[in-house]
XYZ file of C-alpha atoms in Angstrom:
356
model
C -40.332 -48.619 -35.802
C -39.066 -51.877 -34.245
C -40.693 -53.575 -31.276
C -40.617 -56.950 -29.572
C -43.607 -58.763 -28.076
C -43.171 -61.197 -25.185
C -46.188 -63.448 -24.654
C -48.034 -64.810 -27.687
C -51.339 -65.851 -26.162
C -54.727 -64.861 -27.541
C -53.973 -61.164 -26.939
C -50.223 -60.891 -27.548
C -50.258 -63.202 -30.554
C -53.087 -61.313 -32.234
C -51.373 -57.995 -31.515
C -48.248 -59.239 -33.296
C -50.369 -60.215 -36.295
C -52.106 -56.820 -36.373
C -48.793 -54.959 -36.075
C -47.252 -57.072 -38.838
C -50.218 -56.347 -41.089
C -49.862 -52.642 -40.318
C -46.241 -52.442 -41.419
C -44.602 -52.408 -37.982
C -41.315 -54.291 -37.650
C -42.320 -56.633 -34.807
C -40.730 -59.798 -33.441
C -42.658 -62.130 -31.141
C -41.265 -64.390 -28.417
C -42.902 -66.907 -26.113
C -41.570 -69.648 -23.839
C -43.685 -72.007 -25.953
C -42.029 -72.847 -29.272
C -45.469 -73.884 -30.533
C -46.821 -70.355 -29.964
C -43.878 -68.859 -31.852
C -44.408 -71.274 -34.740
C -48.106 -70.352 -34.786
C -47.490 -66.659 -35.517
C -44.730 -67.495 -37.992
C -47.185 -69.679 -39.921
C -49.372 -66.586 -40.291
C -46.609 -64.372 -41.658
C -45.179 -62.799 -38.506
C -41.570 -63.037 -37.324
C -40.733 -65.032 -34.214
C -37.716 -65.437 -31.949
C -36.730 -68.687 -30.277
C -34.730 -67.108 -27.423
C -34.641 -63.845 -25.485
C -31.183 -63.146 -26.932
C -32.596 -63.533 -30.446
C -35.483 -61.204 -29.587
C -33.242 -58.456 -28.221
C -30.891 -58.735 -31.207
C -33.814 -58.050 -33.552
C -34.715 -54.714 -31.920
C -31.982 -52.455 -33.253
C -29.572 -50.160 -31.473
C -29.476 -49.717 -27.676
C -31.349 -46.696 -26.412
C -34.006 -46.942 -29.124
C -35.379 -50.421 -28.406
C -38.885 -51.243 -27.189
C -40.295 -54.463 -25.758
C -44.009 -55.057 -25.079
C -44.891 -57.599 -22.377
C -48.201 -59.437 -22.693
C -47.999 -62.098 -19.994
C -50.140 -62.926 -16.917
C -50.116 -60.314 -14.135
C -48.193 -60.901 -10.936
C -44.917 -62.824 -10.465
C -44.687 -63.786 -14.159
C -44.773 -60.129 -15.257
C -42.210 -59.201 -12.578
C -39.870 -62.007 -13.681
C -39.973 -60.862 -17.321
C -39.365 -57.226 -16.340
C -36.395 -58.209 -14.179
C -34.940 -60.230 -17.057
C -35.380 -57.384 -19.524
C -33.904 -54.811 -17.145
C -30.665 -56.770 -17.182
C -30.557 -56.908 -20.976
C -31.661 -53.428 -22.035
C -29.857 -50.071 -22.001
C -30.743 -46.529 -20.847
C -33.319 -45.006 -23.170
C -34.971 -48.321 -24.046
C -38.688 -48.808 -23.327
C -40.499 -51.618 -21.536
C -44.270 -51.748 -22.071
C -46.618 -53.753 -19.827
C -49.889 -54.362 -21.666
C -51.282 -56.845 -19.147
C -53.662 -56.339 -16.242
C -51.100 -55.431 -13.584
C -52.036 -53.676 -10.358
C -51.389 -49.973 -10.881
C -49.519 -49.755 -7.555
C -47.076 -52.412 -8.791
C -46.722 -50.435 -12.019
C -45.816 -47.213 -10.204
C -43.160 -49.059 -8.190
C -41.732 -50.751 -11.284
C -41.577 -47.467 -13.190
C -39.600 -45.852 -10.367
C -37.144 -48.743 -10.168
C -36.621 -48.860 -13.941
C -36.232 -45.068 -14.169
C -33.279 -45.339 -11.781
C -31.637 -47.527 -14.424
C -32.458 -45.088 -17.225
C -35.242 -47.258 -18.663
C -38.679 -45.954 -19.636
C -41.711 -47.893 -18.408
C -45.063 -47.532 -20.164
C -48.247 -49.196 -18.896
C -51.005 -49.914 -21.405
C -54.395 -51.042 -20.185
C -55.571 -52.991 -23.227
C -59.159 -53.871 -24.097
C -60.515 -55.616 -27.159
C -60.272 -59.325 -26.450
C -60.279 -61.789 -29.335
C -61.915 -59.183 -31.599
C -58.911 -56.862 -31.326
C -57.094 -58.377 -34.313
C -59.977 -57.442 -36.600
C -61.506 -54.403 -34.878
C -58.514 -52.876 -33.077
C -57.755 -52.391 -29.395
C -58.687 -49.666 -26.928
C -55.516 -48.623 -25.090
C -55.297 -46.585 -21.886
C -51.668 -45.504 -21.615
C -49.529 -44.308 -18.717
C -45.889 -43.262 -18.688
C -43.427 -40.556 -19.802
C -44.684 -38.386 -22.681
C -41.440 -38.880 -24.602
C -41.715 -42.676 -24.504
C -45.399 -42.667 -25.406
C -44.737 -40.401 -28.382
C -41.958 -42.700 -29.609
C -44.460 -45.540 -29.552
C -47.119 -43.598 -31.458
C -46.766 -45.655 -34.692
C -47.436 -48.830 -32.694
C -50.511 -47.423 -30.958
C -51.907 -46.041 -34.203
C -51.770 -49.488 -35.826
C -53.153 -51.382 -32.832
C -56.034 -48.935 -32.245
C -59.331 -49.060 -34.187
C -58.090 -45.934 -36.000
C -54.952 -43.818 -35.782
C -56.832 -40.928 -34.167
C -59.111 -42.753 -31.731
C -59.233 -45.593 -29.244
C -55.918 -44.770 -27.598
C -54.451 -42.018 -25.466
C -52.034 -41.129 -22.686
C -53.886 -40.980 -19.366
C -51.005 -39.547 -17.332
C -47.830 -40.718 -15.545
C -46.838 -44.326 -14.921
C -49.646 -46.345 -13.375
C -52.458 -44.235 -14.791
C -53.054 -46.538 -17.757
C -53.460 -49.602 -15.579
C -55.578 -47.611 -13.113
C -58.079 -46.521 -15.787
C -58.183 -50.102 -17.176
C -58.862 -51.370 -13.634
C -61.921 -49.141 -13.331
C -62.925 -50.057 -16.904
C -62.993 -53.732 -15.918
C -64.924 -52.980 -12.741
C -67.596 -51.279 -14.863
C -67.524 -54.278 -17.217
C -68.269 -56.596 -14.274
C -71.322 -54.526 -13.370
C -72.653 -54.405 -16.939
C -72.234 -58.133 -17.445
C -73.936 -58.929 -14.145
C -76.896 -56.652 -14.918
C -77.460 -58.272 -18.325
C -77.148 -61.769 -16.824
C -79.625 -61.046 -14.023
C -82.164 -59.401 -16.327
C -82.160 -62.240 -18.827
C -82.351 -64.854 -16.058
C -85.388 -63.063 -14.594
C -87.167 -62.978 -17.962
C -86.331 -66.608 -18.692
C -87.815 -67.612 -15.319
C -91.109 -65.809 -16.034
C -92.789 -68.667 -17.909
C -96.212 -66.989 -18.174
C -95.307 -64.966 -21.275
C -93.114 -67.511 -23.061
C -90.526 -64.820 -23.772
C -87.971 -65.320 -26.547
C -84.540 -64.285 -25.216
C -82.998 -64.066 -28.692
C -85.803 -61.788 -29.926
C -85.454 -59.491 -26.914
C -81.671 -59.220 -27.187
C -81.898 -58.389 -30.898
C -84.633 -55.820 -30.297
C -82.629 -54.101 -27.556
C -79.670 -53.716 -29.911
C -81.555 -51.092 -31.910
C -82.592 -47.797 -30.323
C -82.573 -49.078 -26.733
C -80.652 -47.164 -24.066
C -79.096 -50.461 -22.903
C -77.566 -51.328 -26.281
C -73.838 -52.118 -26.200
C -71.161 -54.367 -27.711
C -71.761 -56.817 -24.846
C -75.413 -56.975 -25.894
C -74.373 -57.473 -29.533
C -72.315 -60.518 -28.549
C -75.135 -61.832 -26.352
C -77.694 -61.406 -29.129
C -75.456 -63.263 -31.569
C -75.070 -66.169 -29.139
C -78.808 -66.405 -28.474
C -79.622 -66.141 -32.167
C -77.389 -69.158 -32.804
C -79.179 -71.051 -30.027
C -76.080 -71.370 -27.851
C -76.461 -74.231 -25.370
C -75.519 -72.843 -21.977
C -76.378 -76.147 -20.282
C -72.886 -77.469 -20.946
C -71.264 -74.464 -19.275
C -70.290 -74.241 -15.616
C -71.471 -71.113 -13.800
C -67.889 -70.530 -12.632
C -66.903 -66.973 -13.578
C -63.236 -66.042 -13.245
C -62.089 -62.618 -12.060
C -58.687 -61.336 -13.080
C -58.192 -59.034 -10.091
C -59.298 -55.634 -11.368
C -62.734 -55.843 -9.755
C -61.102 -56.533 -6.397
C -58.652 -53.659 -6.811
C -61.404 -51.282 -7.893
C -63.336 -52.053 -4.725
C -60.237 -51.569 -2.551
C -59.584 -48.208 -4.205
C -63.184 -47.140 -3.636
C -62.867 -47.973 0.071
C -59.573 -46.091 0.372
C -61.070 -43.024 -1.359
C -64.463 -43.279 0.359
C -66.270 -43.402 -2.991
C -69.264 -45.815 -3.061
C -69.246 -48.459 -5.805
C -72.105 -50.794 -4.790
C -72.811 -52.225 -8.255
C -69.179 -53.102 -8.986
C -68.791 -54.493 -5.461
C -71.834 -56.764 -5.693
C -70.936 -57.921 -9.215
C -67.463 -58.922 -7.987
C -68.944 -60.683 -4.975
C -71.163 -62.700 -7.318
C -68.047 -63.878 -9.144
C -66.564 -64.995 -5.833
C -69.708 -66.992 -5.133
C -69.565 -68.650 -8.542
C -66.016 -69.806 -7.811
C -67.028 -71.760 -4.702
C -67.703 -75.446 -5.186
C -69.927 -75.340 -2.125
C -70.767 -72.263 -0.055
C -69.928 -72.777 3.630
C -72.349 -69.965 4.441
C -75.088 -71.743 2.486
C -74.352 -75.011 4.289
C -74.607 -73.202 7.620
C -77.943 -71.659 6.629
C -79.238 -75.090 5.683
C -78.094 -76.553 9.011
C -79.660 -73.708 11.012
C -82.970 -74.034 9.168
C -83.115 -77.745 9.997
C -82.039 -77.138 13.599
C -84.824 -74.694 14.456
C -87.563 -75.977 12.167
C -86.746 -79.582 11.485
C -86.996 -78.896 7.757
C -85.811 -81.300 5.081
C -82.379 -80.472 3.627
C -80.336 -81.622 0.650
C -76.999 -83.442 0.878
C -74.116 -83.563 -1.611
C -74.079 -86.831 -3.507
C -71.195 -85.998 -5.835
C -68.650 -83.141 -5.976
C -68.832 -80.585 -8.739
C -66.707 -81.684 -11.673
C -65.559 -79.200 -14.286
C -63.385 -79.326 -17.354
C -61.472 -76.537 -19.099
C -62.163 -75.304 -22.600
C -58.796 -73.847 -23.734
C -58.481 -70.186 -24.656
C -58.783 -69.159 -28.297
C -55.552 -69.308 -30.295
C -53.992 -66.213 -31.945
C -55.313 -65.703 -35.464
C -58.499 -67.686 -34.867
C -61.689 -65.964 -35.968
C -63.322 -64.278 -32.957
C -66.431 -66.428 -33.456
C -64.366 -69.376 -32.264
C -65.020 -67.919 -28.786
C -68.796 -67.712 -29.265
C -70.817 -69.863 -26.829
C -72.241 -72.050 -29.597
C -68.685 -73.054 -30.583
C -67.395 -73.871 -27.099
C -67.715 -77.608 -27.630
C -65.861 -77.434 -30.954
C -62.615 -75.732 -29.940
C -59.449 -76.806 -31.748
C -57.030 -74.765 -29.619
C -54.732 -76.735 -27.348
C -54.241 -73.766 -25.026
C -50.978 -72.721 -23.385
C -50.123 -72.136 -19.758
C -51.726 -73.190 -16.504
C -55.448 -73.141 -15.819
C -54.998 -69.986 -13.693
C -53.125 -68.280 -16.541
C -55.755 -69.184 -19.118
C -58.573 -68.045 -16.829
C -56.731 -64.781 -16.119
C -56.518 -65.410 -12.380
C -52.815 -64.775 -11.811
C -53.361 -61.187 -10.663
C -55.050 -62.149 -7.395
C -52.476 -60.720 -5.004
C -54.011 -59.427 -1.793
C -53.701 -55.713 -1.091
C -53.639 -54.524 2.503
C -53.126 -51.027 3.802
C -50.090 -49.402 2.246
C -48.818 -52.565 0.531
């Protein structure tokens, strides 16, 4: 089985390393020569050009290329480039967080050229290299079956953690809802711990509570495991901004719920909280402050200095997952690749209106 990987960031690069370790003939390519050199230094094979990548994939009609780049125009540009290079029967896989409606359109356009398009909603983050990835797959059965050896290596086990959801677009749709649920879970944990931390009467130990809840509690989860580990290591959150990025899936989940008339209040409010975190200053809050002073003559606060934030680069492929732990944020050695929006995962923010 031969496959190419375009995009060697923290997800794509680690997937190349896992595939290489699992005996899959994989070649990685990235616009950054440094990213290519990084996977080569860890035993994987890299390509310096698109021509070199395509040449490494074998005979036309049996080739497969996996795209792991930011959603939106970048993904579309890579697909357009590949469509001009590949032949009928070849497979293009989009493992990023694309909008499922875009995926359905792309699959139809590529099918007209005889190309298979497979969408893979991929979850696992920086722990995927070690633990494996959960993959929600959409696309033609024939193409998915051809890719079985790849999925079996990337998954936590050959017989679990991956599966075909349905036709093109279904993989990205299920991943979209998955991420919406993730938003809600994260927000609930954050609010609960903030409430307990604010209740000074009992002197509660957040690390003790998180560790206790991991065992036997109905709210135990992998998210709680990671939280407990951070608290146990006395992670200093004071150095962190409260800016929380959203990659688009929460927005799309809410839009879909409105179109279908299915209520999703938790996901909606969790996404709205992310929007609020992304504002330097809330205009609505400023207006409330002004109104309160206007009718009551109350004292108000003014802004003495704008909010200033830095960027801690994303974790590099091959780094131990604990490099991403909160207690290690100030000790990152990764230089990061791509724009701030790409690293934060904010390139999928296209607006969706009506039938668009």
